[in-house]
CSV table of C-alpha atoms and ligand atoms in Angstrom, one decimal:
chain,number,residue,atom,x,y,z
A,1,UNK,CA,-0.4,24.4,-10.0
A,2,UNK,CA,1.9,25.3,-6.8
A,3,UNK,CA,2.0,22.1,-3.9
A,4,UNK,CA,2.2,23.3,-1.1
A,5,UNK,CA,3.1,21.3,2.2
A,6,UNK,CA,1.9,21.2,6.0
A,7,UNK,CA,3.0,19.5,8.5
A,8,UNK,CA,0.1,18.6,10.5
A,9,UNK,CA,2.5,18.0,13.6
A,10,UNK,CA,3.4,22.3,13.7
A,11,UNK,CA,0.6,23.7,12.2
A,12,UNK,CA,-2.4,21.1,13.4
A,13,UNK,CA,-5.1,23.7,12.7
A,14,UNK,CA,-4.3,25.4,9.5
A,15,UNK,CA,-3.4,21.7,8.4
A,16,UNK,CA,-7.5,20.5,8.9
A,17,UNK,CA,-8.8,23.7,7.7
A,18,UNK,CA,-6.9,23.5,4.4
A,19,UNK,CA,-7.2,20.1,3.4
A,20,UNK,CA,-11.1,20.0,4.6
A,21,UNK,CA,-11.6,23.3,2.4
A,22,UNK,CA,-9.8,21.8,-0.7
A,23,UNK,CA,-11.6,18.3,-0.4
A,24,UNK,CA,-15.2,19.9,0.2
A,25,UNK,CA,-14.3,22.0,-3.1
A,26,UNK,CA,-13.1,18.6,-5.0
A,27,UNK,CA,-9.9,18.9,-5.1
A,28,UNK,CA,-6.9,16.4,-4.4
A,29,UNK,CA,-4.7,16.2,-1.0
A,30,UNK,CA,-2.1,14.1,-0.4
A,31,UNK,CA,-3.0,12.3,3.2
A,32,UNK,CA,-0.7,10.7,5.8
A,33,UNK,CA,-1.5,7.3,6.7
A,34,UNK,CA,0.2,4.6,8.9
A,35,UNK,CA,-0.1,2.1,5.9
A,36,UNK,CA,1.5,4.8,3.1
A,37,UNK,CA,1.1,8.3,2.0
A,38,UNK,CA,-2.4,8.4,0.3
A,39,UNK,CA,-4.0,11.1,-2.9
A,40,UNK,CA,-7.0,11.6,-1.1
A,41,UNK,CA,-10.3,13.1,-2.5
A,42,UNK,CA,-14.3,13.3,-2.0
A,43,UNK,CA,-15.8,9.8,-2.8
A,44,UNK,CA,-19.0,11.1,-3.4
A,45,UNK,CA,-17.9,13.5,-6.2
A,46,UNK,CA,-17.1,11.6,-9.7
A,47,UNK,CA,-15.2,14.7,-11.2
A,48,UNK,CA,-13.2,14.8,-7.3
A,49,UNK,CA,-12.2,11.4,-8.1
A,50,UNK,CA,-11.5,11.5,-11.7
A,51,UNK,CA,-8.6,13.9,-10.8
A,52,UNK,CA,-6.9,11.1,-8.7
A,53,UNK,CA,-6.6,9.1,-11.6
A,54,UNK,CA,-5.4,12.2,-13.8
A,55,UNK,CA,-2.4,13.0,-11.0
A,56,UNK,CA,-1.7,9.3,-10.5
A,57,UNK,CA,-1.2,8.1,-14.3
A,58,UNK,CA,-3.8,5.5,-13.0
A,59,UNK,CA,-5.6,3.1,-15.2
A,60,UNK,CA,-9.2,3.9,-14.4
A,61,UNK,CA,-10.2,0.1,-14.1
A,62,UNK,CA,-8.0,0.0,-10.7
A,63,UNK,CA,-10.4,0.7,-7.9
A,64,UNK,CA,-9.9,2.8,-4.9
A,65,UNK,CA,-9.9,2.5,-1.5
A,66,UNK,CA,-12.7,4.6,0.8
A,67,UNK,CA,-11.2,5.9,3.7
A,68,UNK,CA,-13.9,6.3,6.9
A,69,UNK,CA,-13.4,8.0,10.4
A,70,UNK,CA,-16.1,6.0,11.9
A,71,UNK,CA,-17.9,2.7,11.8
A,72,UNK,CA,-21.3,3.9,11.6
A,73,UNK,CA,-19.8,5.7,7.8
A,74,UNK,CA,-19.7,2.6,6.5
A,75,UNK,CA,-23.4,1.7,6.1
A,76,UNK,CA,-24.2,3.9,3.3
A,77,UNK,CA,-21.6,3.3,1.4
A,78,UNK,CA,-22.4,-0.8,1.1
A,79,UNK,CA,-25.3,-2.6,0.3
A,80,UNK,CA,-25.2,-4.2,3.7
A,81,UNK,CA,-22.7,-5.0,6.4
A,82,UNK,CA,-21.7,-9.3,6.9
A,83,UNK,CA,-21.8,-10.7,9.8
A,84,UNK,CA,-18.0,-11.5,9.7
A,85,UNK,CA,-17.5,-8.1,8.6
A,86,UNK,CA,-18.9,-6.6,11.9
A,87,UNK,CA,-16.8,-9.0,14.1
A,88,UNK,CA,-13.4,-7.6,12.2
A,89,UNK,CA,-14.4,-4.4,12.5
A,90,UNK,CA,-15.0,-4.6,15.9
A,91,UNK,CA,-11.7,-6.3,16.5
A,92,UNK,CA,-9.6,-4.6,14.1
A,93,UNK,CA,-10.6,-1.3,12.8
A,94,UNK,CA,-9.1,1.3,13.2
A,95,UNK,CA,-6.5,-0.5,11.6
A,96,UNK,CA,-4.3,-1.2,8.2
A,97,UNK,CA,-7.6,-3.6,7.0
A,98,UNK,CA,-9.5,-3.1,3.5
A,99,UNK,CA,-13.1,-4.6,3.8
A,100,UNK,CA,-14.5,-5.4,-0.1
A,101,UNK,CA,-18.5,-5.9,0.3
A,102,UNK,CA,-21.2,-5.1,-2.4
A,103,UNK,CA,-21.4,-1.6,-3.1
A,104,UNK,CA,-24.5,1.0,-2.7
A,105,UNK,CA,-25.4,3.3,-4.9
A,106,UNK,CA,-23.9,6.2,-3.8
A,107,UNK,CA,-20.9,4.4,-5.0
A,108,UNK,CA,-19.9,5.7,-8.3
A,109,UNK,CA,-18.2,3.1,-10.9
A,110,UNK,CA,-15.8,5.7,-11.1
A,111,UNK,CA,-14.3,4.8,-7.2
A,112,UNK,CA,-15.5,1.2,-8.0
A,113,UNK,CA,-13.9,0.9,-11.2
A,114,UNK,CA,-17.0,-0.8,-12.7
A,115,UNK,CA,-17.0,-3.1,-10.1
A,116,UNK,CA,-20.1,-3.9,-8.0
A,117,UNK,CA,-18.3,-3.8,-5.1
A,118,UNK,CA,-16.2,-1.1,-2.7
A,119,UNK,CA,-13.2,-1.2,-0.4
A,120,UNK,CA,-13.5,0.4,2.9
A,121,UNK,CA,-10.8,1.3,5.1
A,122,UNK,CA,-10.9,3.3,8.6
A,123,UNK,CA,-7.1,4.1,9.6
A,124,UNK,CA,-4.9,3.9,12.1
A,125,UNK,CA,-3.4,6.9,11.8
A,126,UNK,CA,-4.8,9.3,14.1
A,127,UNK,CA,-4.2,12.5,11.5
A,128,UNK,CA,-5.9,10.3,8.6
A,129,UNK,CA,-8.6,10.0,11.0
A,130,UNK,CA,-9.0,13.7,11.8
A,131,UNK,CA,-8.6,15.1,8.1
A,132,UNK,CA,-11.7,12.6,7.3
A,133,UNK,CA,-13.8,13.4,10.5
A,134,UNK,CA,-12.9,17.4,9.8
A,135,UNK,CA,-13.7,17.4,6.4
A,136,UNK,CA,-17.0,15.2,6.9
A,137,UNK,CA,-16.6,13.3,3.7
A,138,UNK,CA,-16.1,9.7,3.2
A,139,UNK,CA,-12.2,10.0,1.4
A,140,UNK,CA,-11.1,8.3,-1.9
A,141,UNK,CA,-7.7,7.8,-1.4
A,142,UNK,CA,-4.9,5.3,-3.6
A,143,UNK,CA,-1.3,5.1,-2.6
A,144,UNK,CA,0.2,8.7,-4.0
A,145,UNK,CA,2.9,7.5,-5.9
A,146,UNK,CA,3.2,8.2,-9.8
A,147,UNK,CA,1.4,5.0,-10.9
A,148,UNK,CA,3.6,1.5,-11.0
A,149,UNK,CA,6.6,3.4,-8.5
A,150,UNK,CA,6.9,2.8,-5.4
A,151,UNK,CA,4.4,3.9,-2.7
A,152,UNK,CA,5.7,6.7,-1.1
A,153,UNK,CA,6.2,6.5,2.9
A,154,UNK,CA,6.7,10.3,3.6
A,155,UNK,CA,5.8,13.9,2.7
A,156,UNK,CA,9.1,14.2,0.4
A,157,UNK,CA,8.3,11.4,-1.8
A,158,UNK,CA,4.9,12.1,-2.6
A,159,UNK,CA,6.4,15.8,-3.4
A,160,UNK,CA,8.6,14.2,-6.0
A,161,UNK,CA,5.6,12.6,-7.7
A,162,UNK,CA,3.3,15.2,-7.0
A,163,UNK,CA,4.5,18.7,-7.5
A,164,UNK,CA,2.9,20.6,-9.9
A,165,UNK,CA,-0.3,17.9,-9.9
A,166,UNK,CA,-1.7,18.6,-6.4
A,167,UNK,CA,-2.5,21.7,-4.8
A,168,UNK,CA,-1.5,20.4,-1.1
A,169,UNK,CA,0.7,17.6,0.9
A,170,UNK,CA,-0.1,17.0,4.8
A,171,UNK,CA,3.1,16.1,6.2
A,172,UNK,CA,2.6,13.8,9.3
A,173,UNK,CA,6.3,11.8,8.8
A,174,UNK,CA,7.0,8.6,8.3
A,175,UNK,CA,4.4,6.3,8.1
A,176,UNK,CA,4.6,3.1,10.3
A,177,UNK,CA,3.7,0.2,8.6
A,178,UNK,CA,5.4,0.8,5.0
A,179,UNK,CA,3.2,-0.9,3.0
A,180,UNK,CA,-0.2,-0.6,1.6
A,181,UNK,CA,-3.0,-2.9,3.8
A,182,UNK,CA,-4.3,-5.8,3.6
A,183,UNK,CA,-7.1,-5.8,1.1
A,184,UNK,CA,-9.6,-8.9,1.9
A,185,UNK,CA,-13.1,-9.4,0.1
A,186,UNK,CA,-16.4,-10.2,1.7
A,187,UNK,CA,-18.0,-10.2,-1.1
A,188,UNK,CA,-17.4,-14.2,-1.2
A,189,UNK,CA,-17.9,-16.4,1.6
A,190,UNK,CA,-14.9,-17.4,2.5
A,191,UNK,CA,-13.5,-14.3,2.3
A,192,UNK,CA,-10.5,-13.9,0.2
A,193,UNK,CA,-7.2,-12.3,0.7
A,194,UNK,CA,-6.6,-9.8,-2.1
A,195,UNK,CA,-3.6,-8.4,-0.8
A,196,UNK,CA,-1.7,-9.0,2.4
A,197,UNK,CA,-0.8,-6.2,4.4
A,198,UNK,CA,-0.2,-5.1,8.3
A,199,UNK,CA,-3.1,-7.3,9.6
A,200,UNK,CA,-1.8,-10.8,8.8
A,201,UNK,CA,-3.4,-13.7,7.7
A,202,UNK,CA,-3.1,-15.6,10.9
A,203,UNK,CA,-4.2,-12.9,12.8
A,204,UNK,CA,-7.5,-12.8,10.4
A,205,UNK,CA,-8.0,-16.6,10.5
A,206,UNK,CA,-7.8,-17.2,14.3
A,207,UNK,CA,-11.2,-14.0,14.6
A,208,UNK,CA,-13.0,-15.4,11.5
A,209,UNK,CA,-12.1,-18.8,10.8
A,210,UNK,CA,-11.3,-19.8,6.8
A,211,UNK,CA,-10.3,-17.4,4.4
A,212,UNK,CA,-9.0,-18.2,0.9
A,213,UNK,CA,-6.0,-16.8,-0.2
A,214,UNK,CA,-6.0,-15.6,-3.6
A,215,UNK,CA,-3.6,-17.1,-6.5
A,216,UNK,CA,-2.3,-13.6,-7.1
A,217,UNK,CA,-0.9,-12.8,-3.6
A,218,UNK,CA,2.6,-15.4,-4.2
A,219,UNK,CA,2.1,-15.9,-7.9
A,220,UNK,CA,2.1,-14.3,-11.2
A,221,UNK,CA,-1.3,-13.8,-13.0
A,222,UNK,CA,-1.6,-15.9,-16.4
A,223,UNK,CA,-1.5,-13.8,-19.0
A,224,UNK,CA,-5.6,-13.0,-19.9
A,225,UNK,CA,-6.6,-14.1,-16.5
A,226,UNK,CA,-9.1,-11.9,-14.9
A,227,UNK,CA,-7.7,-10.4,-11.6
A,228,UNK,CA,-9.9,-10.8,-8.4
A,229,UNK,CA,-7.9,-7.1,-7.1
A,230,UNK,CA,-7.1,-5.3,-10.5
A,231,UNK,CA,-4.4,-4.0,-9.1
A,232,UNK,CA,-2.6,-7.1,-8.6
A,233,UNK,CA,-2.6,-7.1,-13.1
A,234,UNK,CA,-0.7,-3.8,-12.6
A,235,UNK,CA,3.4,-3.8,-12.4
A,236,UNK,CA,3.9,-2.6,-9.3
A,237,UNK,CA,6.4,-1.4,-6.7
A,238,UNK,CA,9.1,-1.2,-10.0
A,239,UNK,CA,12.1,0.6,-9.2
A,240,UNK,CA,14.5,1.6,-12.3
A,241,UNK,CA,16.7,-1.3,-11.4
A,242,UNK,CA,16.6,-5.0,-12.6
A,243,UNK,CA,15.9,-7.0,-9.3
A,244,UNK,CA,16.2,-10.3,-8.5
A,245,UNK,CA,15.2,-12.2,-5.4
A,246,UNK,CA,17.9,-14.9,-4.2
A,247,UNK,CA,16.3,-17.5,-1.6
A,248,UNK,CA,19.6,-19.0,0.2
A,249,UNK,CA,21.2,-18.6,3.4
A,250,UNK,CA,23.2,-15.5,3.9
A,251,UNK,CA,26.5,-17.6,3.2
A,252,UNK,CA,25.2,-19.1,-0.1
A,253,UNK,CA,24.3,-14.9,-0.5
A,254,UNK,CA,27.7,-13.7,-0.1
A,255,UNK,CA,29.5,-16.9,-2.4
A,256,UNK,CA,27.1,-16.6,-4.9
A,257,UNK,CA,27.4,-12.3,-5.2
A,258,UNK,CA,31.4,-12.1,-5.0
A,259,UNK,CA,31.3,-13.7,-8.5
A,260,UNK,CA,29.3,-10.9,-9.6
A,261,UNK,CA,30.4,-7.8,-11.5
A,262,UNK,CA,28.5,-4.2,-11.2
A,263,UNK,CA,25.5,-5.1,-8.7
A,264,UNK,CA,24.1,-3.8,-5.5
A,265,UNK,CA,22.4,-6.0,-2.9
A,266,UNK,CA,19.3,-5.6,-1.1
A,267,UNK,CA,19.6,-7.3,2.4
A,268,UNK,CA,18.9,-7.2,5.6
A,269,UNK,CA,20.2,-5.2,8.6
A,270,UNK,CA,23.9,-5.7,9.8
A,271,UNK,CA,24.5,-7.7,6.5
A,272,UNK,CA,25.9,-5.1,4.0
A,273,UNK,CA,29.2,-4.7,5.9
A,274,UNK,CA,30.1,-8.2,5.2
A,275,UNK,CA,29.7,-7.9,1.3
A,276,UNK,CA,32.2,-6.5,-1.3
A,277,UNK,CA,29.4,-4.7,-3.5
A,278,UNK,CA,27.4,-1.5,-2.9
A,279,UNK,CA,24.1,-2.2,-0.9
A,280,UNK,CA,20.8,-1.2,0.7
A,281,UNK,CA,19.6,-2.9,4.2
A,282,UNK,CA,16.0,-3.0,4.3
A,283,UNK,CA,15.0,-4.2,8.1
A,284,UNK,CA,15.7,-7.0,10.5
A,285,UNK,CA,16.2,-10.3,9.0
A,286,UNK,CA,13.9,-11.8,11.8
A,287,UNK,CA,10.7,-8.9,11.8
A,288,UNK,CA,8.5,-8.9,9.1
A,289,UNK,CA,7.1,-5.3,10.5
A,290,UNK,CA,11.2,-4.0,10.6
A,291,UNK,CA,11.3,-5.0,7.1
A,292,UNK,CA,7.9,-3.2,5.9
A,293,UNK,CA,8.2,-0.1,7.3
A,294,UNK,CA,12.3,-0.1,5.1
A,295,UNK,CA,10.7,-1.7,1.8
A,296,UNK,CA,10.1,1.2,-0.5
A,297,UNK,CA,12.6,3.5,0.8
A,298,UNK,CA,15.5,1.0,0.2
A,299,UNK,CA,14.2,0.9,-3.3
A,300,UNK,CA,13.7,4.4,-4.0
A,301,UNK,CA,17.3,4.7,-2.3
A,302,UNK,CA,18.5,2.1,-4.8
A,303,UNK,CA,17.2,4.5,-7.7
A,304,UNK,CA,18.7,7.1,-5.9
A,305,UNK,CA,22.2,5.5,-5.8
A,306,UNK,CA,21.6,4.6,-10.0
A,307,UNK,CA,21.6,0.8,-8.8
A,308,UNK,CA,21.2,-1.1,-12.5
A,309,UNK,CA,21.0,-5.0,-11.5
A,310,UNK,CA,20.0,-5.9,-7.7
A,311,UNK,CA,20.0,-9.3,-6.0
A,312,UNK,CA,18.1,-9.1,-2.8
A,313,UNK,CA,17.3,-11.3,0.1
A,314,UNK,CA,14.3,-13.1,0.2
A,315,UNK,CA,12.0,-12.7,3.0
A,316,UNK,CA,9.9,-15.2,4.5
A,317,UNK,CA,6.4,-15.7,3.6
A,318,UNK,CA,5.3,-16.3,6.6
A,319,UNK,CA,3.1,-13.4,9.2
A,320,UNK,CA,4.0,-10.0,8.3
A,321,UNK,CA,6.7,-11.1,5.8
A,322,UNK,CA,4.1,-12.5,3.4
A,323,UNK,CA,3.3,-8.5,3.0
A,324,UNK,CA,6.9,-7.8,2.4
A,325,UNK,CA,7.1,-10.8,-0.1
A,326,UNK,CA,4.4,-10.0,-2.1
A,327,UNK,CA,5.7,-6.4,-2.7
A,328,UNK,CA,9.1,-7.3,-3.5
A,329,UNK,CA,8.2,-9.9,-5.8
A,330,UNK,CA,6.3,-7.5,-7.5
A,331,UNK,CA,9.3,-5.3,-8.2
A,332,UNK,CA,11.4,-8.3,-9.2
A,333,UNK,CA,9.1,-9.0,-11.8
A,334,UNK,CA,8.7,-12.1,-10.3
A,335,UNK,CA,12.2,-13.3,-10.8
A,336,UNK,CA,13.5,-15.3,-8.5
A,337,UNK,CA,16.5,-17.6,-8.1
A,338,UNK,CA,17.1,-20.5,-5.5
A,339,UNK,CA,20.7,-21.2,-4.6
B,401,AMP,P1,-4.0,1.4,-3.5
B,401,AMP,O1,-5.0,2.4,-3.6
B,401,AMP,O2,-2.7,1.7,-4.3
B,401,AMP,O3,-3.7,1.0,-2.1
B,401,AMP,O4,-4.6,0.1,-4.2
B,401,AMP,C1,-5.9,-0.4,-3.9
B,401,AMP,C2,-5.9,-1.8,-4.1
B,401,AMP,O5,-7.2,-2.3,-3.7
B,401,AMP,C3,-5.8,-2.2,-5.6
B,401,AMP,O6,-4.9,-3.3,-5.7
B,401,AMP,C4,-7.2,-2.5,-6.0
B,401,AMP,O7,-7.2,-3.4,-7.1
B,401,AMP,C5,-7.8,-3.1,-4.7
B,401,AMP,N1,-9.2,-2.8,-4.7
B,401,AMP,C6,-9.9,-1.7,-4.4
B,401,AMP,N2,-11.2,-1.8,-4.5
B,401,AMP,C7,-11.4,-3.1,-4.9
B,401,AMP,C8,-12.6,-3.9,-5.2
B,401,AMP,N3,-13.8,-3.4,-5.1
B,401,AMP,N4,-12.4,-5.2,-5.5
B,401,AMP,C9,-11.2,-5.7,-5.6
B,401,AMP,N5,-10.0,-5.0,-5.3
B,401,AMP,C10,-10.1,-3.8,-5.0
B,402,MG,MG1,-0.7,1.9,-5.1
């Protein structure tokens, strides 16, 4: 199969006509999002979605995200809508904000993976937005990365993983945020945070009040434990380099990595020129947002540069950081020294 690419900033109009044509016939596009690049298909068509998981690698137990254009396409797709669920939407949506609630039936266990529930989502991203509203079809979409790389943040990097397994790419730059959202479930009361992403937990707390922060966002599952998010079980985020995340001051940083033979460093902005060692910067040291939108380009950059052992700086946990945190942590394999 031949991937081809539009760039939905030059050619708006063949860009909408395309991808609505190929999703209304069941077929895969990869999506711009603010969040990350998405593999985007029909969510109401099993076979549609079945070939996400085929182009992915993914394991078909690892639900998907529904992508809406609209509030009002949300109530078929859920049994019904919480209170609390209203009162984000109204505050948040369009946004980088995954709402879990009890599915409907027009929800196929296929898109649920044999869950009984479904995540919504209505992006931020204005051409996300008008690829769903133009194709009229509530969309499917996981990160489009090969499954356990990183997620891809523009049109090249989904080409890597894609070509050959998708018949078309919208290309609508870099995305903004950098990182996948937040994932929170209502299907609880408190909700729980799944995953953290753009819309922080404080922000979330000071419009709803309590919400329960899941084991699996700062620590490793147990081995046999059953995940709340199933894709928190997955490894995630893994460049082909070993990573490890060193929590110290920049000085304790640069003593402890001179002594070091053959490894890169992950840090933050301005920092590289003071170190003796190859490295990548991924953001300001101080803005959790700077750092996000850097994540998985500094580690597909430290692929790219045949990095083998990595020491990176370790963000804070704190606001938009926890985000960056529980991403990097992830492609540490949750190793992680304190000096
Ligand atoms: P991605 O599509 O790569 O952004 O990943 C979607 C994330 O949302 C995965 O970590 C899933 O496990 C999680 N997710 C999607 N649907 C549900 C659901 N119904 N319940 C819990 N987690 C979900
Ligand atoms: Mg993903």
């Amino acid at each position: 199969m031949k991937t081809e690419i539009i760039d939905i900033k030059t050619e708006y109009d063949r860009a909408l006509q395309e991808s609505a044509r190929l999703l209304q016939n069941g077929e895969v596009v990869g999506i711009p999002t603010e969040t990350v690049y998405g593999l985007a298909a029909n969510a109401l068509d099993e076979t549609a979605v079945k070939k996400i998981y085929e182009a992915k690698g993914r394991p078909s137990d690892n639900p998907l995200i529904v992508h809406i254009a609209k509030f009002e396409d949300l109530a078929p797709l859920v049994r019904e809508i919480p209170e609390k669920v209203k009162v984000m939407a109204e505050k948040f949506w369009p946004a980088p904000l995954t709402m879990i609630m009890k599915k409907s039936d027009r929800i196929s266990n296929v898109v649920s993976g044999n869950l009984d529930t479904v995540a919504v989502r209505m992006p931020k991203s204005e051409a996300a937005r008008a690829i769903i509203k133009n194709c009229g079809l509530p969309l499917a979409a996981p990160s489009a990365n090969l499954s356990g790389s990183p997620s891809p943040t523009n049109a090249k990097y989904v080409f890597e993983d894609m070509n050959g397994r998708i018949p078309l790419i919208i290309d609508g730059g870099n995305c903004e945020i950098g990182v996948e959202s937040t994932v929170i479930s209502f299907a609880e009361d408190p909700p729980r945070l799944l995953r953290p992403g753009g819309v922080t937990l404080e922000e979330m707390t000071e419009v709803i009040g309590e919400i329960v922060v899941d084991d699996a966002v700062l620590n490793k599952l147990e081995e046999g434990a059953v995940a709340s998010s199933p894709g928190m079980k997955y490894k995630h985020y893994a460049p082909k380099a070993d990573i490890t995340l060193i929590k110290s001051t920049f000085e304790e940083f640069k003593a402890f990595i001179e002594n070091q033979a053959d490894i890169t460093a992950l840090c933050f902005d301005g920092e590289g020129k003071e170190l003796s060692c190859p490295f990548v910067e991924y953001g300001d040291i101080s803005d959790g947002y700077s750092q996000s939108s850097r994540l998985f380009d500094a580690l597909r950059e430290l692929d790219e540069m045949g990095a083998k052992t990595v020491y990176a700086r370790c963000p804070d946990t704190k606001g938009m950081e926890l985000a960056v945190y529980n991403r990097l942590i992830r492609s540490a394999g949750f190793k992680i020294k304190v000096l």
